Short mmCIF file of C-alpha atoms and ligand atoms in Angstrom, two decimals:
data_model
loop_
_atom_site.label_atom_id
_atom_site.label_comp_id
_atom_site.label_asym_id
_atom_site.label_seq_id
_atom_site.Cartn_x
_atom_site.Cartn_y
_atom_site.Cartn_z
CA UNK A 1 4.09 8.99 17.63
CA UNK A 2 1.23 7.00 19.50
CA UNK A 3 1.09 3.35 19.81
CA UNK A 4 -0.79 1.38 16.50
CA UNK A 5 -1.56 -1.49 14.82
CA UNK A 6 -2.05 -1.65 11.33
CA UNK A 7 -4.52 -4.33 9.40
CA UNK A 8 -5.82 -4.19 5.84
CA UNK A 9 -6.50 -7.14 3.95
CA UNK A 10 -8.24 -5.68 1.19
CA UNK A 11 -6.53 -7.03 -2.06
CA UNK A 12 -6.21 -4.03 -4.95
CA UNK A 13 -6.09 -4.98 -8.23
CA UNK A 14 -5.22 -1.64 -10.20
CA UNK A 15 -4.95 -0.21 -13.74
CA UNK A 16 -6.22 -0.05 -17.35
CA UNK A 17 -8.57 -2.75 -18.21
CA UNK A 18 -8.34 -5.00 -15.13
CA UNK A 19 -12.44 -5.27 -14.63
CA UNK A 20 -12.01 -8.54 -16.68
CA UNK A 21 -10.19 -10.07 -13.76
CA UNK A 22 -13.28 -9.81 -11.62
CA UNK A 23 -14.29 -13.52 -11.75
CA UNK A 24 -10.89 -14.42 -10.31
CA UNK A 25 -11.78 -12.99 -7.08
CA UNK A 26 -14.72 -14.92 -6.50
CA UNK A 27 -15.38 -18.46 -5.60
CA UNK A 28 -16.58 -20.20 -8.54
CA UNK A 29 -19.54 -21.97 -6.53
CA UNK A 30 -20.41 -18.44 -5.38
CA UNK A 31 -24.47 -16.94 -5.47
CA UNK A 32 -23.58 -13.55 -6.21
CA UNK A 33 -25.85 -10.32 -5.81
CA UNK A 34 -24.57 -7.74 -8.27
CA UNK A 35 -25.27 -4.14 -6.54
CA UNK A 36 -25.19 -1.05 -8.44
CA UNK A 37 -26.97 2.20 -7.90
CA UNK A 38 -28.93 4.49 -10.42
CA UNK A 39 -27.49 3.19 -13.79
CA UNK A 40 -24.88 4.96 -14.51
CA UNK A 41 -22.66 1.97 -15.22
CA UNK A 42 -25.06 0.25 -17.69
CA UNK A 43 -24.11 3.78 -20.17
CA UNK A 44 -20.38 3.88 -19.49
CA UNK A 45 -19.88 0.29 -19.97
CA UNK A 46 -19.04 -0.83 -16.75
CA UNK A 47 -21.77 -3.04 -16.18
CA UNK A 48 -21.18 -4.96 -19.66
CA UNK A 49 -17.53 -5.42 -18.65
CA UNK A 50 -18.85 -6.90 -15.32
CA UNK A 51 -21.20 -9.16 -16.63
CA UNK A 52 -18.79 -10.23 -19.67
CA UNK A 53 -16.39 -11.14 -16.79
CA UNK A 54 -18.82 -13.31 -14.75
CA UNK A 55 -20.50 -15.37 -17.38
CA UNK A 56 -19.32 -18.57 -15.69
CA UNK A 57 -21.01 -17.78 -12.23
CA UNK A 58 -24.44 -17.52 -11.08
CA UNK A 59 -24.92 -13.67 -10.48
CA UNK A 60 -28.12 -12.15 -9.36
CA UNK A 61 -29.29 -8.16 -9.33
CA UNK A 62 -30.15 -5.40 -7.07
CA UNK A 63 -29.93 -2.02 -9.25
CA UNK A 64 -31.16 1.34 -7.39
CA UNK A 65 -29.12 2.45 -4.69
CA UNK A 66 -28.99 6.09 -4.20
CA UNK A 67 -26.26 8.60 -3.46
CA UNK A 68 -26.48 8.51 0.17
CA UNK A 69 -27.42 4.89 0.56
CA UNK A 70 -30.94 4.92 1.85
CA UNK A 71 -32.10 2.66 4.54
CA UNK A 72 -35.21 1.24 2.89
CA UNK A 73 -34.04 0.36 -0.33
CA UNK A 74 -31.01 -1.28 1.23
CA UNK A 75 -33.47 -3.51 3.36
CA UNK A 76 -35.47 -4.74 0.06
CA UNK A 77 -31.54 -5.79 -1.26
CA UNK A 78 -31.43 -7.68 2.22
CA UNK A 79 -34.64 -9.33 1.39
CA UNK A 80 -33.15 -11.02 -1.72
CA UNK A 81 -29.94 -11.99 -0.21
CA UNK A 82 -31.76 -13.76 2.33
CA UNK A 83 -34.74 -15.18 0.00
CA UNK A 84 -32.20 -16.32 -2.65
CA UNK A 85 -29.34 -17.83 -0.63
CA UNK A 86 -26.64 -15.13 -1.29
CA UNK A 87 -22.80 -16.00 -0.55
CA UNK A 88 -21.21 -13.00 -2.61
CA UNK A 89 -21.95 -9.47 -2.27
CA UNK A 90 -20.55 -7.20 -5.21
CA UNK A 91 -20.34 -3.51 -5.36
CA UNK A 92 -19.92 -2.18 -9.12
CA UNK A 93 -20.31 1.77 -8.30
CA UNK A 94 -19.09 4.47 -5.96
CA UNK A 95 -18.87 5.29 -2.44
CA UNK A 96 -22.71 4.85 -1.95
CA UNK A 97 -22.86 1.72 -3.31
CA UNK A 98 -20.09 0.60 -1.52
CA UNK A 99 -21.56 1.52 1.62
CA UNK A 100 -24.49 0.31 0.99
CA UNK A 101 -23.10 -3.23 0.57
CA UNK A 102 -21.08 -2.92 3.30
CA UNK A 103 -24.49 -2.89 5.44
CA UNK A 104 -25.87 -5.62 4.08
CA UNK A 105 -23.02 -7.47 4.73
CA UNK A 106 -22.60 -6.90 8.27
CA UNK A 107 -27.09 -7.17 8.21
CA UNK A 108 -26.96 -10.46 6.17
CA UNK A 109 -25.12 -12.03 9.22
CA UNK A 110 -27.34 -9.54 11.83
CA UNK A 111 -29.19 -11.36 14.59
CA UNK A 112 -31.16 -8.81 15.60
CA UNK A 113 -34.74 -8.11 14.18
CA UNK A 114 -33.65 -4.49 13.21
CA UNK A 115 -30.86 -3.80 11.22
CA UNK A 116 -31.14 -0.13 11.84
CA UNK A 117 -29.71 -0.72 15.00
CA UNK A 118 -26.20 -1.81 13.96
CA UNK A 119 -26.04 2.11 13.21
CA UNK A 120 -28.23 3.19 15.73
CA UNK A 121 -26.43 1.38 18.40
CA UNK A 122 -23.30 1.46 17.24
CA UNK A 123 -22.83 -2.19 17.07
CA UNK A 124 -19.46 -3.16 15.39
CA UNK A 125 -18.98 -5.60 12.62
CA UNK A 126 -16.58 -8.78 13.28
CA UNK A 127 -17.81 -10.54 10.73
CA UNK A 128 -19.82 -9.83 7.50
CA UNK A 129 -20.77 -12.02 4.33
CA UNK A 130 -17.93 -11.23 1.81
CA UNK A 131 -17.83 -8.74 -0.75
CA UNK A 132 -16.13 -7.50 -3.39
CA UNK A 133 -15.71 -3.82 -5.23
CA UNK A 134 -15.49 -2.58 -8.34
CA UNK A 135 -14.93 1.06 -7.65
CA UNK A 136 -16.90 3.55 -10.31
CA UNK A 137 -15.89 6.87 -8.96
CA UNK A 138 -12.87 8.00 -7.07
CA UNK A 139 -13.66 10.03 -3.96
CA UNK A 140 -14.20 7.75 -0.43
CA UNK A 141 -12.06 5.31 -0.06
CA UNK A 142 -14.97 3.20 0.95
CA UNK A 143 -13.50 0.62 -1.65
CA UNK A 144 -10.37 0.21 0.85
CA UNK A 145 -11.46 0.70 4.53
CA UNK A 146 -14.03 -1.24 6.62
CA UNK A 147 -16.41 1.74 7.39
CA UNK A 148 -19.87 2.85 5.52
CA UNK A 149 -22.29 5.88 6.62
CA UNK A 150 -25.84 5.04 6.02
CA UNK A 151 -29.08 7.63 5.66
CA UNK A 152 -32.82 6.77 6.95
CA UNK A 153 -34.97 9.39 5.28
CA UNK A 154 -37.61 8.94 7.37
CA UNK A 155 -35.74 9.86 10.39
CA UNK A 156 -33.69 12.43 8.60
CA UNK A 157 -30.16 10.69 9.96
CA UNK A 158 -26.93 9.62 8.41
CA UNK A 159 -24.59 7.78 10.64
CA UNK A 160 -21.61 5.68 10.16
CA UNK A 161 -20.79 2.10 11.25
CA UNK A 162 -17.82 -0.25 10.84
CA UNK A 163 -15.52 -3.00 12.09
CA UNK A 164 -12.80 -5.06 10.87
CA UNK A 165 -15.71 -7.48 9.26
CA UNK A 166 -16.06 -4.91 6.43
CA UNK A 167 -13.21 -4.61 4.55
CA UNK A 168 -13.44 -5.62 0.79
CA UNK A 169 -11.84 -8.64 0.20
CA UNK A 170 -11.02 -7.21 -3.60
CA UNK A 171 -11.12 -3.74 -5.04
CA UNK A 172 -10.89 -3.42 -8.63
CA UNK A 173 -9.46 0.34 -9.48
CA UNK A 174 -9.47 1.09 -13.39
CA UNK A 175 -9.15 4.47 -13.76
CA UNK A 176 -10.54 4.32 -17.35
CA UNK A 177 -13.99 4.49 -15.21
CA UNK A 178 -13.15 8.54 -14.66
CA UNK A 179 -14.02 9.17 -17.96
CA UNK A 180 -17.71 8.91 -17.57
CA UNK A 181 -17.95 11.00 -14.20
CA UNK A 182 -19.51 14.30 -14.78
CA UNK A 183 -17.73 17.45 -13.45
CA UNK A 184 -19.72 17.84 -10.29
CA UNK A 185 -18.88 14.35 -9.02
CA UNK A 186 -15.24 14.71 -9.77
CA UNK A 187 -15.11 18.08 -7.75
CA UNK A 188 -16.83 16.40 -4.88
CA UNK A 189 -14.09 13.17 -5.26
CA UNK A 190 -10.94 15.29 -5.14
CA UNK A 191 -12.79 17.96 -2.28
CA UNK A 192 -13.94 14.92 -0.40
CA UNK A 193 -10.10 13.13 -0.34
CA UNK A 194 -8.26 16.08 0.49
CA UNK A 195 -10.74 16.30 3.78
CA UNK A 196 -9.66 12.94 4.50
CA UNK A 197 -6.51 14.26 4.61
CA UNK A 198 -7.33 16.79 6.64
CA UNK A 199 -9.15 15.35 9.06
CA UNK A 200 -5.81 12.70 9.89
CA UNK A 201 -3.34 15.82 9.73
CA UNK A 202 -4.56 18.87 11.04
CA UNK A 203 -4.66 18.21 14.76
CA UNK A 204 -1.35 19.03 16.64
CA UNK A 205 2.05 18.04 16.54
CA UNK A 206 3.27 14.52 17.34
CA UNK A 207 6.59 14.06 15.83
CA UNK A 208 5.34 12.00 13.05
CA UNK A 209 6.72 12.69 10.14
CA UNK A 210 6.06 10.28 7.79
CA UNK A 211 2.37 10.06 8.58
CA UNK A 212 2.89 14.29 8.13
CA UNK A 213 4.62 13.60 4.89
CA UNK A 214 2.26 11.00 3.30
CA UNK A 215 -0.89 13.90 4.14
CA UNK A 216 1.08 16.50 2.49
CA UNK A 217 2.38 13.84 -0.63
CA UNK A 218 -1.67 12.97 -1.10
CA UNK A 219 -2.48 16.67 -1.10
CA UNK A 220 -0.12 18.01 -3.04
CA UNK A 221 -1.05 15.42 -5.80
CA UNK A 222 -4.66 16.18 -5.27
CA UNK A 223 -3.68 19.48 -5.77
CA UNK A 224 -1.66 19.26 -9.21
CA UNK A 225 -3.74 16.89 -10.81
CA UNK A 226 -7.25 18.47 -9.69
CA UNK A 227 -7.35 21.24 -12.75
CA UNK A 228 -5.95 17.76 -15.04
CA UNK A 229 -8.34 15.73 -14.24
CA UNK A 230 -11.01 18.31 -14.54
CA UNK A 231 -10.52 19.07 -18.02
CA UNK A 232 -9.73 16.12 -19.35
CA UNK A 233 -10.83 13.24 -17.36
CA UNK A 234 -9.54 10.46 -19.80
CA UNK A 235 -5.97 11.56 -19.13
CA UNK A 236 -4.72 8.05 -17.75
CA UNK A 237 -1.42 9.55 -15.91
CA UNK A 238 -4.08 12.36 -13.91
CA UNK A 239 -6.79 9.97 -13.47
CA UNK A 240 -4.49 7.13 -12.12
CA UNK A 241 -2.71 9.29 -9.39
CA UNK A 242 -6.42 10.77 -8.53
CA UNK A 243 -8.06 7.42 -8.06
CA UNK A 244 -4.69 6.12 -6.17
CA UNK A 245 -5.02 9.39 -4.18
CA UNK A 246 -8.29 9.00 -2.82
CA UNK A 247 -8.10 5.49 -2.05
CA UNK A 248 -4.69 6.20 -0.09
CA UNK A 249 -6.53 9.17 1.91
CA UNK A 250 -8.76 6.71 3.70
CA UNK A 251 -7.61 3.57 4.03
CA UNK A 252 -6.20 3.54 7.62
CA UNK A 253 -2.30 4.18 6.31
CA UNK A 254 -2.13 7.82 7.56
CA UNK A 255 -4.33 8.04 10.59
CA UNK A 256 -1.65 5.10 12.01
CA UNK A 257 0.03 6.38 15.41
CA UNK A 258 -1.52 9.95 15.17
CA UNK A 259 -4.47 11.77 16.62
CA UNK A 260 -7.31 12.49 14.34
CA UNK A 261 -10.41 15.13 14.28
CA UNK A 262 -13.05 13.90 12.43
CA UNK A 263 -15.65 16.87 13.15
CA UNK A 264 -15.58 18.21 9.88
CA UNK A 265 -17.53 15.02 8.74
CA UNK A 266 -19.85 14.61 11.94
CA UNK A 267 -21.45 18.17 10.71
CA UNK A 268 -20.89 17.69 7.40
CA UNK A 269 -23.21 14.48 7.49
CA UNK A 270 -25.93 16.40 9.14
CA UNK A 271 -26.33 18.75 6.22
CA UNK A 272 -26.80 15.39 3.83
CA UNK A 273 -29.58 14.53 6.17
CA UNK A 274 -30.74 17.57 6.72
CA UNK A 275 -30.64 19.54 3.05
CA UNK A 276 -29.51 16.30 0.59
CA UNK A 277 -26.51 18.46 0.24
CA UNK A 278 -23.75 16.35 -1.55
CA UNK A 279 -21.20 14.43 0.88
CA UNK A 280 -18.51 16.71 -0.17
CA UNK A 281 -20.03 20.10 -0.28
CA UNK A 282 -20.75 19.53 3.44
CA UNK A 283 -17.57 19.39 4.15
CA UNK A 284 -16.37 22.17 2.18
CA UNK A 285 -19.25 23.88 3.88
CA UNK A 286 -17.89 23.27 7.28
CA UNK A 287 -13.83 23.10 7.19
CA UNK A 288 -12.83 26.66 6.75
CA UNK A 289 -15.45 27.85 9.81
CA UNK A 290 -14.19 24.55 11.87
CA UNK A 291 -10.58 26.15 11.33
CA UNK A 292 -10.94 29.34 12.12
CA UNK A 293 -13.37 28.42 15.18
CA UNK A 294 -10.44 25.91 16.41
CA UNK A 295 -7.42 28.23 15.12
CA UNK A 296 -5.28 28.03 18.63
CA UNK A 297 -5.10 24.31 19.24
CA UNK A 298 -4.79 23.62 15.00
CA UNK A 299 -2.52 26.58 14.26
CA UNK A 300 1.02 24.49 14.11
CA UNK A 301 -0.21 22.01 12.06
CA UNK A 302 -1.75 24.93 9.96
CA UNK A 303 1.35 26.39 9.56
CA UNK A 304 3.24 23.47 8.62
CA UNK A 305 0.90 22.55 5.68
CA UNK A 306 0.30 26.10 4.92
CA UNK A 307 4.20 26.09 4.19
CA UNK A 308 4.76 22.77 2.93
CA UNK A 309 1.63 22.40 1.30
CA UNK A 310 0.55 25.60 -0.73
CA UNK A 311 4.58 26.94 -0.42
CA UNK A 312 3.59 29.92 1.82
CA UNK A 313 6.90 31.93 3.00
CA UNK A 314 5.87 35.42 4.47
CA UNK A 315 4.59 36.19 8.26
CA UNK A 316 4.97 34.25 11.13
CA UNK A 317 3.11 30.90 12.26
CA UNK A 318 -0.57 32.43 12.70
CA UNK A 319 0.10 34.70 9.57
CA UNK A 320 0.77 31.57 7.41
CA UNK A 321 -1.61 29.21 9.55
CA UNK A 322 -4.64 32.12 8.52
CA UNK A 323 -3.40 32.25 4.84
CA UNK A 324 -3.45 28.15 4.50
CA UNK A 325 -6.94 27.93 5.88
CA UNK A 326 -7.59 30.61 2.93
CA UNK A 327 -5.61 28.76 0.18
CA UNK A 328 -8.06 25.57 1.26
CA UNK A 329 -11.25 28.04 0.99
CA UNK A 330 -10.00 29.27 -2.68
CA UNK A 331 -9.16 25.24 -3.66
CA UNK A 332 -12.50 24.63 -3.48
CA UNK A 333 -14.20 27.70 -4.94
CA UNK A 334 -12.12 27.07 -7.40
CA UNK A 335 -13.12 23.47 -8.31
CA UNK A 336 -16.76 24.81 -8.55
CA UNK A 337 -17.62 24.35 -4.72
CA UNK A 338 -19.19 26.72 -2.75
CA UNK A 339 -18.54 27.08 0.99
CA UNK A 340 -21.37 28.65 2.51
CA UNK A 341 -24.75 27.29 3.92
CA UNK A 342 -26.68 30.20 2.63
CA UNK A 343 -25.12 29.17 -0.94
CA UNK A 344 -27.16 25.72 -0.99
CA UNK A 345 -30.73 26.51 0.72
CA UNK A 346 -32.48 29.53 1.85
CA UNK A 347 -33.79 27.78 4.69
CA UNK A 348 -30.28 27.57 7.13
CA UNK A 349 -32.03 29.41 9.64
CA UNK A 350 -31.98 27.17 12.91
CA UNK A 351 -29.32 24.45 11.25
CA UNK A 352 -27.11 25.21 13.99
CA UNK A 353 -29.30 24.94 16.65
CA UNK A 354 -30.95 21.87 15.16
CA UNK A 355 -27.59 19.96 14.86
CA UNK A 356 -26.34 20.96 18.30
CA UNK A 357 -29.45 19.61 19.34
CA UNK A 358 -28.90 16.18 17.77
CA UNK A 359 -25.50 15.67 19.40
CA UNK A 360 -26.87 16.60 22.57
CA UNK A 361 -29.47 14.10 22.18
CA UNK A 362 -26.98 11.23 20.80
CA UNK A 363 -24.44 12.10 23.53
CA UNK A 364 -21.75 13.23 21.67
CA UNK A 365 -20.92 15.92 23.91
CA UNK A 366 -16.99 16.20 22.83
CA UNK A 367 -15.39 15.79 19.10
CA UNK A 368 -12.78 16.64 17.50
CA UNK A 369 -9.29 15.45 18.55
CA UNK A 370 -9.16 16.25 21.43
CA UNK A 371 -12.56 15.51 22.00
CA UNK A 372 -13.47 19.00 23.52
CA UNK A 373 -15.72 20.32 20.70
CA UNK A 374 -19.28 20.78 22.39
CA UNK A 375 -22.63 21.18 21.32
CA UNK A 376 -22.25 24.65 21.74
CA UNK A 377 -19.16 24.98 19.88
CA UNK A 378 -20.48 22.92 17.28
CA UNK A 379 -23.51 25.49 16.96
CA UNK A 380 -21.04 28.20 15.94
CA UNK A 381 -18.87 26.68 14.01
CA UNK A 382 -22.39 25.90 12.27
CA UNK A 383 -23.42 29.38 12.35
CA UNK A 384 -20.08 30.66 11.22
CA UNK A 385 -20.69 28.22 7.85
CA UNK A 386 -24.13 30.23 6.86
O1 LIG B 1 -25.91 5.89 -9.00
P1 LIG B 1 -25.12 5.89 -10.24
O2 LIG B 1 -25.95 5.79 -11.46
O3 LIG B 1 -23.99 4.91 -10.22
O4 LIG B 1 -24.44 7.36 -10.40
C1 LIG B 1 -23.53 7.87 -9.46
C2 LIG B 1 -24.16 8.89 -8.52
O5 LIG B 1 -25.22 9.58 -9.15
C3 LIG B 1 -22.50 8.68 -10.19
N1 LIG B 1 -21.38 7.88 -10.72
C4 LIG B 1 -20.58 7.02 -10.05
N2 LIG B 1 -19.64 6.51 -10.88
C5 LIG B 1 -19.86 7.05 -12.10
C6 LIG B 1 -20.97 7.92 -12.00
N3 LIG B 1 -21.46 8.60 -13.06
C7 LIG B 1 -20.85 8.41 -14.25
N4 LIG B 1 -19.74 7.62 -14.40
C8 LIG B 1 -19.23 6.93 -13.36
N5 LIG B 1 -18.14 6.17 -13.52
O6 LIG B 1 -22.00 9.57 -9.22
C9 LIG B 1 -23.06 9.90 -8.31
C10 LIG B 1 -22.52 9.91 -6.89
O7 LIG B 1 -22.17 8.60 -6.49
P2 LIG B 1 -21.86 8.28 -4.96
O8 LIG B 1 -21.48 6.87 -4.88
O9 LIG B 1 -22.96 8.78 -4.11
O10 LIG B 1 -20.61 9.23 -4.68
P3 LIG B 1 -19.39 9.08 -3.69
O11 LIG B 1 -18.44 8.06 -4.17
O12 LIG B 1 -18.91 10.45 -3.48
O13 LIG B 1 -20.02 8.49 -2.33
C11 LIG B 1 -20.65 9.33 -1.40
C12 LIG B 1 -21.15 8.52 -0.21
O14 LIG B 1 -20.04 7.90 0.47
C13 LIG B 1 -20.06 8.30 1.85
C14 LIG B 1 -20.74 9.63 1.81
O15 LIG B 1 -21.22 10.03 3.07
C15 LIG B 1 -21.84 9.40 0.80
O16 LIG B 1 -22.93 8.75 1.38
N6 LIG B 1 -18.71 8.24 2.43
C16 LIG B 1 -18.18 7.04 2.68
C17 LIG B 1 -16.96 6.90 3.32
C18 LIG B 1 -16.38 5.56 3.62
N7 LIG B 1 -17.13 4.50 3.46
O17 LIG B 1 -15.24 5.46 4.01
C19 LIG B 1 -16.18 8.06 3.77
C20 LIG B 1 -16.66 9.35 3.22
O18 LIG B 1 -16.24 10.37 4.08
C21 LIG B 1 -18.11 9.45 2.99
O19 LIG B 1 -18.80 9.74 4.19
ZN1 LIG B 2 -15.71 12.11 3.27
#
C-alpha cells in the first residue's frame, strides 16, 4: 500500500425527508444564491422543500445551469454573487450543478481577470466561498469530493479543476429525490459510479485489500440494485444503497494508498465536448476498448474482479481477465447504454485523431496509472471505441 493522507470534511446528512434540515447548515446572517439547473426540481418538489426550509434567510436565485456546466452561464451566476454581496453558495441539483457551484466558488474568491484560467491553467483551489449541496441525482459524487469539470462551448473543452477549497461543507442525500429521475439519467448514475470504481481499482496489484474490497463491495451493490432501482425507482432500500453507492465511489475513501488510472474519463470528457454525448455514455464508450488496449499491465486486477466481482470460475487469469472486461460491456448494454462511437453520431470519423491532437497540444503526453498512455495510444484506444 502507498503512503496517504486522508481529509474530508464534508458533513452528510442522509435519509428520508432530511431536505427540511437545510437551514441548519447555514449561517443565519447568510446572503444565499440558490443554484439549480433546468427546472427539474421546481416539478418534483425539491425546490418547494428548499425554499419551505429557508424561509428565515435571505436567499437569492440563479436557475439555468446545464448538464455539462457551461462556462458562460456560470459567469452571469458570478456576476450576481459579486453585484449582490453573496456569502452562501447552494447547489439544489445534480452533478452539473454541483460543479458548477463549485467554480464559482473557487471564481468568487479569483483574483485574476479570467476565471477560465483556474481550468485552463490548472490553478488549484485553497480556498473558495462556502457552499452547500442538496444532491438531486445520484451519479458523481461531486456532492462529496472537492473536484468539478467545467465545459466552454465556444472552445469546445471540458476540463476539470479542484483543491481542498471545494469540498461541500454539507450534503443533503434524500433518496426520495430518485423517484423523479427518468430512466436515462439513472443508467448514466449507476454506469458513471461503477467507472469510478474502476478507474481507483483496475490498475495493478498493491497488496491493498481493503481499498480492493471496498471497489468490489460498491460494485457489487451497484450491480444488484441496478435492475431495482431501474424499475422501480421509489424503492427506498434500492434507492438508498444506490445514492450511498455513488457518493462512496468518489469521495477520496478508495483511491487512499493505491494507484489510480483515470484515462477512461480524460477521453470520455472529450466526447462531451466534442459530440454533447452524456458524461456517462463516454465512458461506457471508452472502458471496454481502454481494457482490451491496456490488457497486459491491467490483466491481474482484471482477473481478480472478474472472479470476485461477476463470480467467474473457468480458465486461467487472461481467460477470466477477457470474460470480466465482457461482463462490464454486457452491464451496460444492458442498462440501455451503448458502447460504441458509431452508436451516438455518424460523424466519428477523425475523433481519434482530433483528441490525440488535443493532448498533444495540452501536454499530456502520459495517462493512465502508470502514466505511459500516449497520444498515440490514446488514438487507438479511440479508434478501437468507433
Ligand atoms: O437540469 P435539471 O432540470 O435539474 O435536470 C437534470 C438534468 O437534465 C436532471 N435531473 C437531476 N435530478 C433530477 C433530474 N430530473 C428529474 N428528477 C431529479 N431528481 O438530470 C439531468 C442530468 O443532470 P446532471 O447534473 O448533468 O447529471 P450528473 O449528475 O450525471 O452530472 C454530470 C456532470 O458531472 C460531471 C460530468 O462530467 C458532467 O458534467 N462529473 C463530475 C464529477 C465530480 N465533480 O466529481 C465526476 C464525474 O466523473 C463527472 O465528470
Ligand atoms: Zn464520472
Amino acid at each position: 500500500m502507498n503512503n496517504f493522507e486522508y481529509v474530508n470534511p464534508t458533513k452528510i446528512i442522509f435519509g428520508k425527508d432530511t431536505i427540511q434540515q437545510v437551514a441548519q447548515e447555514i449561517p443565519s446572517n447568510a446572503k444565499v444564491l440558490l443554484l439549480y439547473g433546468g427546472g427539474s426540481i421546481k416539478k418534483n418538489g425539491i425546490y418547494n422543500q428548499v425554499k419551505t426550509a429557508l424561509i428565515a434567510i435571505e436567499v437569492l436565485e440563479f436557475g439555468g445551469i446545464p448538464p455539462n456546466p457551461e462556462y458562460s452561464v456560470l459567469m452571469k451566476a458570478l456576476k450576481v454573487i459579486k453585484e449582490e454581496n453573496i456569502t452562501f453558495l447552494l447547489a439544489v441539483g445534480g452533478g452539473s450543478v454541483i460543479d458548477g457551484t463549485k467554480f464559482l466558488s473557487s471564481a468568487a474568491l479569483f483574483e485574476g481577470d479570467t476565471p477560465w484560467n483556474i481550468l485552463k491553467d490548472g490553478i488549484r483551489t485553497n480556498k473558495g466561498m462556502p457552499f452547500g449541496t442538496v444532491l438531486t441525482l445520484p451519479a458523481t459524487g461531486s456532492e462529496m469530493n472537492s473536484g468539478a469539470v467545467i465545459t466552454n462551448a465556444e472552445t469546445k473543452e471540458k476540463l476539470g479543476m479542484g483543491g481542498p477549497g471545494l469540498f461541500p461543507t454539507f450534503s443533503i442525500l434524500d433518496p426520495q429525490v430518485v423517484a423523479s429521475i427518468p430512466k436515462r439519467q439513472l443508467a448514466n448514475g449507476i454506469t458513471d459510479a461503477f467507472t469510478h470504481v474502476l478507474e481507483q481499482y483496475m490498475t495493478y496489484p498493491i497488496g491493498a485489500k481493503l481499498q480492493d474490497r471496498f471497489s468490489e463491495s460498491i460494485l457489487q451493490t451497484l450491480i444488484e440494485i441496478a435492475p431495482k432501482v431501474l424499475d422501480d425507482p421509489t424503492d427506498h432500500e434500492a434507492t438508498s444503497n444506490f445514492m450511498w453507492s455513488c457518493t462512496m465511489a468518489l469521495n477520496g475513501l478508495i483511491q487512499k494508498g493505491v494507484p489510480t488510472d483515470w484515462a477512461i474519463h480524460g477521453i470520455g470528457h472529450e466526447l462531451t465536448a466534442l459530440f454533447g454525448i452524456d458524461h456517462a455514455r463516454t465512458l461506457a464508450i471508452i472502458a471496454p476498448s481502454h481494457y482490451k488496449f491496456n490488457f497486459e499491465t491491467k490483466k491481474e486486477k482484471l482477473a481478480q474482479y472478474g472472479k470476485r466481482v461477476w463470480n467467474i470460475t473457468e480458465g486461467n487469469t487472461e481467460d477470466i481477465a477477457h470474460a470480466a472486461i465482457e461482463k462490464t460491456e454486457a452491464f451496460f448494454n444492458g442498462l440501455g447504454i451503448e458502447t460504441k462511437l458509431s452508436e451516438y453520431t455518424p460523424d466519428y470519423n477523425g475523433t481519434a485523431e482530433k483528441i490525440a491532437e488535443r493532448f498533444t497540444t495540452r501536454g499530456w503526453l502520459g495517462i493512465g496509472e502508470h502514466k505511459s498512455l500516449t497520444p498515440d495510444n490514446v488514438e487507438k484506444i479511440v479508434k478501437m471505441a468507433y
